Amino acid sequence: MISLVPMIDVMLILLVFFMVTSTYLNLDMIPAVQQQEDRAGAASGVGETLMIRLGSDGQPVVRGQALNDRDLAALLQQRLRADPLTQVLVLPSGGATTQALISVMDVAARVGAERLRVIRLEARP
Amino acid sequence: MSLRLKRREPPAQSETIIALIDVVFFLLVFFMLIGRMDATAPFDVSPPIAASGSDMPAGGATLSVSRLGDLALDGREITRDALGPALSQLLDADPALRLRVNAHKNAELRHVLPLVGDAEALGFRDVVLVVTPAEAP
């Protein structure tokens, strides 16, 4: 009769290996590059444009006024209610953190802004 | 006078061992199924937290950015100059490849956004930012 004990040993070793070496990460994603068809659709629509500047301190600024997340959400909601096709442009400072940009994108997505673009200024010689 | 030793019969596998094997098998298959093998960056990367992210399917290349702007492509550290050719090579092999930009939440955007722009210029049509889902209130 074949002994099962070595097989159990091997399986336990494999189990412990997977449990010890694995790191379980729960990650999501946010699109950073729009698909061609999305871009074509966004370009064809008309609507107001709302520019949000993101300072190096991570504070969103609209028309010179610094806003917190709640005020920004209220403003976006107001603008989207007036014109659902409002395009939201985010111009972040290079010194702002990734979290600050994601937070602004999060606020925009929460209030239903579908036309959102992140723009950046490039230095040219 | 001869001494005859009686060979002991090996004990039969008890039913409790069968149950143990079942449990161990179950755990092993569980860990193998839910685990996704992925190269981790050689530096600390804590992705930003977002509530509006969508589920990230498996596959694609991962470009990690540390807090100070160090880069790693699929777990291997890479310089900014070598990144373009490496990405082009990946794109040649799979034109529909998804590029996952896994940037540290405190990485400055001057290290992150140019990478997205460069990837788009190289021809990547599917570039995503990796985020950590926000906990439900």
mmCIF file of C-alpha atoms in Angstrom:
data_model
loop_
_atom_site.group_PDB
_atom_site.id
_atom_site.type_symbol
_atom_site.label_atom_id
_atom_site.label_comp_id
_atom_site.label_asym_id
_atom_site.label_seq_id
_atom_site.Cartn_x
_atom_site.Cartn_y
_atom_site.Cartn_z
ATOM 1 C CA MET A 1 0.000 0.000 0.000
ATOM 2 C CA ILE A 2 1.341 3.451 -0.907
ATOM 3 C CA SER A 3 1.883 5.622 2.111
ATOM 4 C CA LEU A 4 0.096 8.948 2.050
ATOM 5 C CA VAL A 5 2.400 10.594 4.564
ATOM 6 C CA PRO A 6 5.029 11.914 2.053
ATOM 7 C CA MET A 7 2.249 13.358 -0.082
ATOM 8 C CA ILE A 8 0.809 15.171 2.915
ATOM 9 C CA ASP A 9 4.285 16.487 3.708
ATOM 10 C CA VAL A 10 4.727 17.836 0.189
ATOM 11 C CA MET A 11 1.291 19.430 0.174
ATOM 12 C CA LEU A 12 1.853 21.070 3.533
ATOM 13 C CA ILE A 13 5.182 22.449 2.329
ATOM 14 C CA LEU A 14 3.518 23.837 -0.809
ATOM 15 C CA LEU A 15 0.723 25.324 1.261
ATOM 16 C CA VAL A 16 3.097 27.022 3.678
ATOM 17 C CA PHE A 17 5.181 28.269 0.715
ATOM 18 C CA PHE A 18 2.180 29.919 -0.932
ATOM 19 C CA MET A 19 0.953 31.385 2.354
ATOM 20 C CA VAL A 20 4.330 32.851 3.282
ATOM 21 C CA THR A 21 5.496 34.144 -0.093
ATOM 22 C CA SER A 22 2.208 35.604 -1.307
ATOM 23 C CA THR A 23 1.293 39.228 -0.784
ATOM 24 C CA TYR A 24 -2.348 39.886 -1.384
ATOM 25 C CA LEU A 25 -3.100 43.315 -2.770
ATOM 26 C CA ASN A 26 -6.510 44.714 -3.434
ATOM 27 C CA LEU A 27 -5.984 47.164 -6.281
ATOM 28 C CA ASP A 28 -8.254 49.107 -8.612
ATOM 29 C CA MET A 29 -7.483 51.180 -11.669
ATOM 30 C CA ILE A 30 -8.398 54.552 -13.151
ATOM 31 C CA PRO A 31 -7.939 55.084 -16.908
ATOM 32 C CA ALA A 32 -5.173 57.569 -17.652
ATOM 33 C CA VAL A 33 -5.295 57.508 -21.448
ATOM 34 C CA GLN A 34 -8.662 57.823 -23.114
ATOM 35 C CA GLN A 35 -9.588 55.405 -25.841
ATOM 36 C CA GLN A 36 -9.759 56.850 -29.333
ATOM 37 C CA GLU A 37 -13.561 56.575 -29.585
ATOM 38 C CA ASP A 38 -14.026 58.265 -26.191
ATOM 39 C CA ARG A 39 -11.803 61.092 -27.253
ATOM 40 C CA ALA A 40 -13.663 61.547 -30.535
ATOM 41 C CA GLY A 41 -16.955 61.633 -28.645
ATOM 42 C CA ALA A 42 -15.645 64.161 -26.147
ATOM 43 C CA ALA A 43 -14.302 66.405 -28.874
ATOM 44 C CA SER A 44 -17.546 66.396 -30.840
ATOM 45 C CA GLY A 45 -19.682 67.541 -27.906
ATOM 46 C CA VAL A 46 -20.085 71.159 -26.988
ATOM 47 C CA GLY A 47 -20.240 72.435 -23.459
ATOM 48 C CA GLU A 48 -18.714 74.659 -20.888
ATOM 49 C CA THR A 49 -15.191 74.115 -19.680
ATOM 50 C CA LEU A 50 -14.186 74.193 -16.054
ATOM 51 C CA MET A 51 -10.495 74.438 -15.345
ATOM 52 C CA ILE A 52 -9.226 73.136 -12.018
ATOM 53 C CA ARG A 53 -5.663 74.014 -11.163
ATOM 54 C CA LEU A 54 -3.919 71.783 -8.704
ATOM 55 C CA GLY A 55 -1.275 73.561 -6.680
ATOM 56 C CA SER A 56 1.940 72.014 -5.481
ATOM 57 C CA ASP A 57 0.353 71.813 -2.035
ATOM 58 C CA GLY A 58 -2.370 69.590 -3.475
ATOM 59 C CA GLN A 59 -5.089 72.223 -3.111
ATOM 60 C CA PRO A 60 -7.542 72.496 -6.028
ATOM 61 C CA VAL A 61 -8.001 76.065 -7.225
ATOM 62 C CA VAL A 62 -10.853 77.262 -9.445
ATOM 63 C CA ARG A 63 -10.697 80.819 -10.749
ATOM 64 C CA GLY A 64 -8.150 81.765 -8.133
ATOM 65 C CA GLN A 65 -10.137 80.366 -5.252
ATOM 66 C CA ALA A 66 -8.773 77.448 -3.251
ATOM 67 C CA LEU A 67 -11.433 74.833 -2.534
ATOM 68 C CA ASN A 68 -11.688 71.824 -0.312
ATOM 69 C CA ASP A 69 -13.167 68.562 -1.590
ATOM 70 C CA ARG A 70 -16.696 69.379 -0.423
ATOM 71 C CA ASP A 71 -16.747 72.824 -2.012
ATOM 72 C CA LEU A 72 -15.248 71.437 -5.202
ATOM 73 C CA ALA A 73 -17.936 68.739 -5.356
ATOM 74 C CA ALA A 74 -20.648 71.358 -4.802
ATOM 75 C CA LEU A 75 -19.235 73.586 -7.538
ATOM 76 C CA LEU A 76 -18.927 70.710 -9.985
ATOM 77 C CA GLN A 77 -22.435 69.580 -9.226
ATOM 78 C CA GLN A 78 -23.747 73.079 -9.808
ATOM 79 C CA ARG A 79 -21.916 73.394 -13.127
ATOM 80 C CA LEU A 80 -22.978 69.950 -14.287
ATOM 81 C CA ARG A 81 -26.585 70.648 -13.385
ATOM 82 C CA ALA A 82 -26.451 73.793 -15.505
ATOM 83 C CA ASP A 83 -24.674 72.009 -18.364
ATOM 84 C CA PRO A 84 -24.279 68.221 -18.242
ATOM 85 C CA LEU A 85 -21.709 68.406 -21.054
ATOM 86 C CA THR A 86 -19.320 70.513 -18.989
ATOM 87 C CA GLN A 87 -15.769 69.453 -19.642
ATOM 88 C CA VAL A 88 -13.552 69.362 -16.580
ATOM 89 C CA LEU A 89 -9.895 70.102 -17.210
ATOM 90 C CA VAL A 90 -7.367 69.469 -14.466
ATOM 91 C CA LEU A 91 -4.063 71.298 -14.733
ATOM 92 C CA PRO A 92 -1.832 69.941 -12.010
ATOM 93 C CA SER A 93 1.406 71.423 -10.773
ATOM 94 C CA GLY A 94 4.402 69.146 -11.186
ATOM 95 C CA GLY A 95 4.971 69.400 -7.460
ATOM 96 C CA ALA A 96 1.537 68.065 -6.535
ATOM 97 C CA THR A 97 1.337 64.484 -5.383
ATOM 98 C CA THR A 98 -0.370 61.656 -7.218
ATOM 99 C CA GLN A 99 -2.818 61.347 -4.347
ATOM 100 C CA ALA A 100 -3.898 64.978 -4.793
ATOM 101 C CA LEU A 101 -4.673 64.403 -8.479
ATOM 102 C CA ILE A 102 -6.509 61.167 -7.793
ATOM 103 C CA SER A 103 -8.566 62.914 -5.095
ATOM 104 C CA VAL A 104 -9.702 65.577 -7.565
ATOM 105 C CA MET A 105 -10.519 62.910 -10.169
ATOM 106 C CA ASP A 106 -12.389 61.036 -7.461
ATOM 107 C CA VAL A 107 -14.514 64.079 -6.601
ATOM 108 C CA ALA A 108 -15.276 64.664 -10.293
ATOM 109 C CA ALA A 109 -16.253 61.027 -10.821
ATOM 110 C CA ARG A 110 -18.421 61.064 -7.692
ATOM 111 C CA VAL A 111 -20.543 63.964 -8.932
ATOM 112 C CA GLY A 112 -20.871 62.420 -12.382
ATOM 113 C CA ALA A 113 -18.405 64.399 -14.484
ATOM 114 C CA GLU A 114 -17.841 62.197 -17.508
ATOM 115 C CA ARG A 115 -15.710 64.537 -19.564
ATOM 116 C CA LEU A 116 -12.555 64.892 -17.543
ATOM 117 C CA ARG A 117 -9.083 65.449 -18.883
ATOM 118 C CA VAL A 118 -5.770 65.915 -17.173
ATOM 119 C CA ILE A 119 -3.577 68.354 -19.046
ATOM 120 C CA ARG A 120 -0.002 69.350 -18.464
ATOM 121 C CA LEU A 121 2.193 72.067 -19.783
ATOM 122 C CA GLU A 122 5.355 70.966 -21.540
ATOM 123 C CA ALA A 123 8.429 73.114 -21.759
ATOM 124 C CA ARG A 124 9.676 73.440 -25.323
ATOM 125 C CA PRO A 125 13.119 74.742 -26.260
ATOM 126 C CA MET B 1 15.767 -22.763 19.035
ATOM 127 C CA SER B 2 14.749 -20.189 16.563
ATOM 128 C CA LEU B 3 13.160 -16.938 17.409
ATOM 129 C CA ARG B 4 10.520 -15.908 14.983
ATOM 130 C CA LEU B 5 9.567 -12.298 15.131
ATOM 131 C CA LYS B 6 6.178 -11.452 13.952
ATOM 132 C CA ARG B 7 6.150 -8.568 11.504
ATOM 133 C CA ARG B 8 3.742 -5.909 12.575
ATOM 134 C CA GLU B 9 1.091 -4.982 10.082
ATOM 135 C CA PRO B 10 1.320 -1.347 9.073
ATOM 136 C CA PRO B 11 -1.509 0.600 10.619
ATOM 137 C CA ALA B 12 -4.264 1.405 8.175
ATOM 138 C CA GLN B 13 -4.694 5.039 7.235
ATOM 139 C CA SER B 14 -7.288 6.342 9.535
ATOM 140 C CA GLU B 15 -10.158 8.376 8.208
ATOM 141 C CA THR B 16 -8.928 11.501 9.998
ATOM 142 C CA ILE B 17 -5.868 11.631 7.710
ATOM 143 C CA ILE B 18 -8.146 11.591 4.675
ATOM 144 C CA ALA B 19 -9.995 14.592 6.087
ATOM 145 C CA LEU B 20 -6.683 16.376 6.682
ATOM 146 C CA ILE B 21 -5.634 15.751 3.100
ATOM 147 C CA ASP B 22 -8.952 17.147 1.912
ATOM 148 C CA VAL B 23 -8.512 20.321 3.933
ATOM 149 C CA VAL B 24 -4.898 20.802 2.852
ATOM 150 C CA PHE B 25 -5.836 20.249 -0.791
ATOM 151 C CA PHE B 26 -8.670 22.705 -0.480
ATOM 152 C CA LEU B 27 -6.414 25.376 1.047
ATOM 153 C CA LEU B 28 -3.717 24.752 -1.552
ATOM 154 C CA VAL B 29 -6.135 25.114 -4.471
ATOM 155 C CA PHE B 30 -7.657 28.202 -2.811
ATOM 156 C CA PHE B 31 -4.314 29.980 -2.520
ATOM 157 C CA MET B 32 -3.306 28.970 -6.036
ATOM 158 C CA LEU B 33 -6.570 30.261 -7.520
ATOM 159 C CA ILE B 34 -6.932 33.593 -5.754
ATOM 160 C CA GLY B 35 -3.250 34.430 -5.976
ATOM 161 C CA ARG B 36 -2.055 36.297 -9.008
ATOM 162 C CA MET B 37 1.643 36.080 -9.630
ATOM 163 C CA ASP B 38 2.936 39.556 -10.149
ATOM 164 C CA ALA B 39 6.374 41.060 -9.960
ATOM 165 C CA THR B 40 6.691 43.521 -7.120
ATOM 166 C CA ALA B 41 8.756 46.692 -7.344
ATOM 167 C CA PRO B 42 12.172 46.735 -5.679
ATOM 168 C CA PHE B 43 11.064 49.782 -3.655
ATOM 169 C CA ASP B 44 8.083 50.747 -1.566
ATOM 170 C CA VAL B 45 4.995 51.724 -3.566
ATOM 171 C CA SER B 46 1.757 52.649 -1.792
ATOM 172 C CA PRO B 47 -0.777 53.524 -4.488
ATOM 173 C CA PRO B 48 -3.125 56.474 -3.958
ATOM 174 C CA ILE B 49 -6.547 55.838 -2.470
ATOM 175 C CA ALA B 50 -9.592 56.310 -4.696
ATOM 176 C CA ALA B 51 -13.257 55.518 -4.389
ATOM 177 C CA SER B 52 -14.029 55.666 -8.091
ATOM 178 C CA GLY B 53 -11.616 53.019 -9.360
ATOM 179 C CA SER B 54 -12.767 49.954 -11.248
ATOM 180 C CA ASP B 55 -11.615 46.384 -10.879
ATOM 181 C CA MET B 56 -8.241 45.743 -12.405
ATOM 182 C CA PRO B 57 -8.080 42.604 -14.537
ATOM 183 C CA ALA B 58 -4.926 40.546 -14.730
ATOM 184 C CA GLY B 59 -2.350 41.053 -17.429
ATOM 185 C CA GLY B 60 -0.351 43.928 -18.777
ATOM 186 C CA ALA B 61 2.945 45.522 -17.912
ATOM 187 C CA THR B 62 3.441 47.315 -14.612
ATOM 188 C CA LEU B 63 5.465 50.503 -14.408
ATOM 189 C CA SER B 64 6.173 51.349 -10.785
ATOM 190 C CA VAL B 65 7.184 54.811 -9.600
ATOM 191 C CA SER B 66 8.639 55.326 -6.150
ATOM 192 C CA ARG B 67 8.067 58.372 -3.946
ATOM 193 C CA LEU B 68 11.335 59.844 -5.223
ATOM 194 C CA GLY B 69 10.685 59.029 -8.871
ATOM 195 C CA ASP B 70 12.672 55.800 -9.231
ATOM 196 C CA LEU B 71 11.261 53.519 -11.900
ATOM 197 C CA ALA B 72 10.753 49.787 -12.218
ATOM 198 C CA LEU B 73 9.239 47.927 -15.154
ATOM 199 C CA ASP B 74 7.674 44.594 -14.227
ATOM 200 C CA GLY B 75 9.673 44.450 -11.021
ATOM 201 C CA ARG B 76 13.045 45.380 -12.489
ATOM 202 C CA GLU B 77 14.570 48.742 -11.799
ATOM 203 C CA ILE B 78 15.028 50.757 -14.963
ATOM 204 C CA THR B 79 16.395 54.163 -15.845
ATOM 205 C CA ARG B 80 14.349 56.867 -17.527
ATOM 206 C CA ASP B 81 16.492 56.584 -20.676
ATOM 207 C CA ALA B 82 16.082 52.833 -20.954
ATOM 208 C CA LEU B 83 12.347 52.963 -20.353
ATOM 209 C CA GLY B 84 11.309 54.085 -23.843
ATOM 210 C CA PRO B 85 13.044 51.248 -25.729
ATOM 211 C CA ALA B 86 11.809 48.713 -23.178
ATOM 212 C CA LEU B 87 8.211 49.890 -23.542
ATOM 213 C CA SER B 88 8.509 49.888 -27.339
ATOM 214 C CA GLN B 89 9.734 46.321 -27.231
ATOM 215 C CA LEU B 90 6.770 45.287 -25.092
ATOM 216 C CA LEU B 91 4.371 47.096 -27.386
ATOM 217 C CA ASP B 92 5.844 45.421 -30.465
ATOM 218 C CA ALA B 93 5.194 42.046 -28.890
ATOM 219 C CA ASP B 94 1.617 42.952 -27.934
ATOM 220 C CA PRO B 95 0.094 46.100 -29.488
ATOM 221 C CA ALA B 96 -2.957 45.892 -27.191
ATOM 222 C CA LEU B 97 -0.851 45.705 -24.045
ATOM 223 C CA ARG B 98 -2.227 47.479 -20.979
ATOM 224 C CA LEU B 99 0.287 49.624 -19.110
ATOM 225 C CA ARG B 100 -0.395 49.922 -15.395
ATOM 226 C CA VAL B 101 1.274 52.922 -13.829
ATOM 227 C CA ASN B 102 1.689 52.036 -10.185
ATOM 228 C CA ALA B 103 2.849 55.292 -8.636
ATOM 229 C CA HIS B 104 3.427 55.960 -4.959
ATOM 230 C CA LYS B 105 0.734 58.218 -3.553
ATOM 231 C CA ASN B 106 3.337 60.795 -2.525
ATOM 232 C CA ALA B 107 5.217 60.714 -5.845
ATOM 233 C CA GLU B 108 5.240 64.138 -7.448
ATOM 234 C CA LEU B 109 3.315 64.408 -10.683
ATOM 235 C CA ARG B 110 6.384 65.680 -12.528
ATOM 236 C CA HIS B 111 7.661 62.105 -12.181
ATOM 237 C CA VAL B 112 4.373 60.438 -13.140
ATOM 238 C CA LEU B 113 2.515 62.434 -15.798
ATOM 239 C CA PRO B 114 5.411 62.566 -18.292
ATOM 240 C CA LEU B 115 5.488 58.760 -18.189
ATOM 241 C CA VAL B 116 1.824 58.610 -19.160
ATOM 242 C CA GLY B 117 2.443 61.101 -21.963
ATOM 243 C CA ASP B 118 5.451 59.160 -23.205
ATOM 244 C CA ALA B 119 3.534 55.892 -23.164
ATOM 245 C CA GLU B 120 0.720 57.464 -25.137
ATOM 246 C CA ALA B 121 3.225 58.863 -27.626
ATOM 247 C CA LEU B 122 4.773 55.410 -28.033
ATOM 248 C CA GLY B 123 1.385 54.026 -28.995
ATOM 249 C CA PHE B 124 -0.050 52.642 -25.772
ATOM 250 C CA ARG B 125 -3.839 52.960 -25.981
ATOM 251 C CA ASP B 126 -4.598 51.444 -22.601
ATOM 252 C CA VAL B 127 -2.795 53.179 -19.759
ATOM 253 C CA VAL B 128 -4.264 53.036 -16.270
ATOM 254 C CA LEU B 129 -3.285 54.415 -12.893
ATOM 255 C CA VAL B 130 -3.241 51.837 -10.123
ATOM 256 C CA VAL B 131 -5.156 52.871 -7.004
ATOM 257 C CA THR B 132 -6.106 51.367 -3.700
ATOM 258 C CA PRO B 133 -9.881 51.179 -3.257
ATOM 259 C CA ALA B 134 -11.170 53.426 -0.491
ATOM 260 C CA GLU B 135 -12.771 51.645 2.400
ATOM 261 C CA ALA B 136 -16.527 51.931 2.556
ATOM 262 C CA PRO B 137 -17.688 54.409 5.227
#
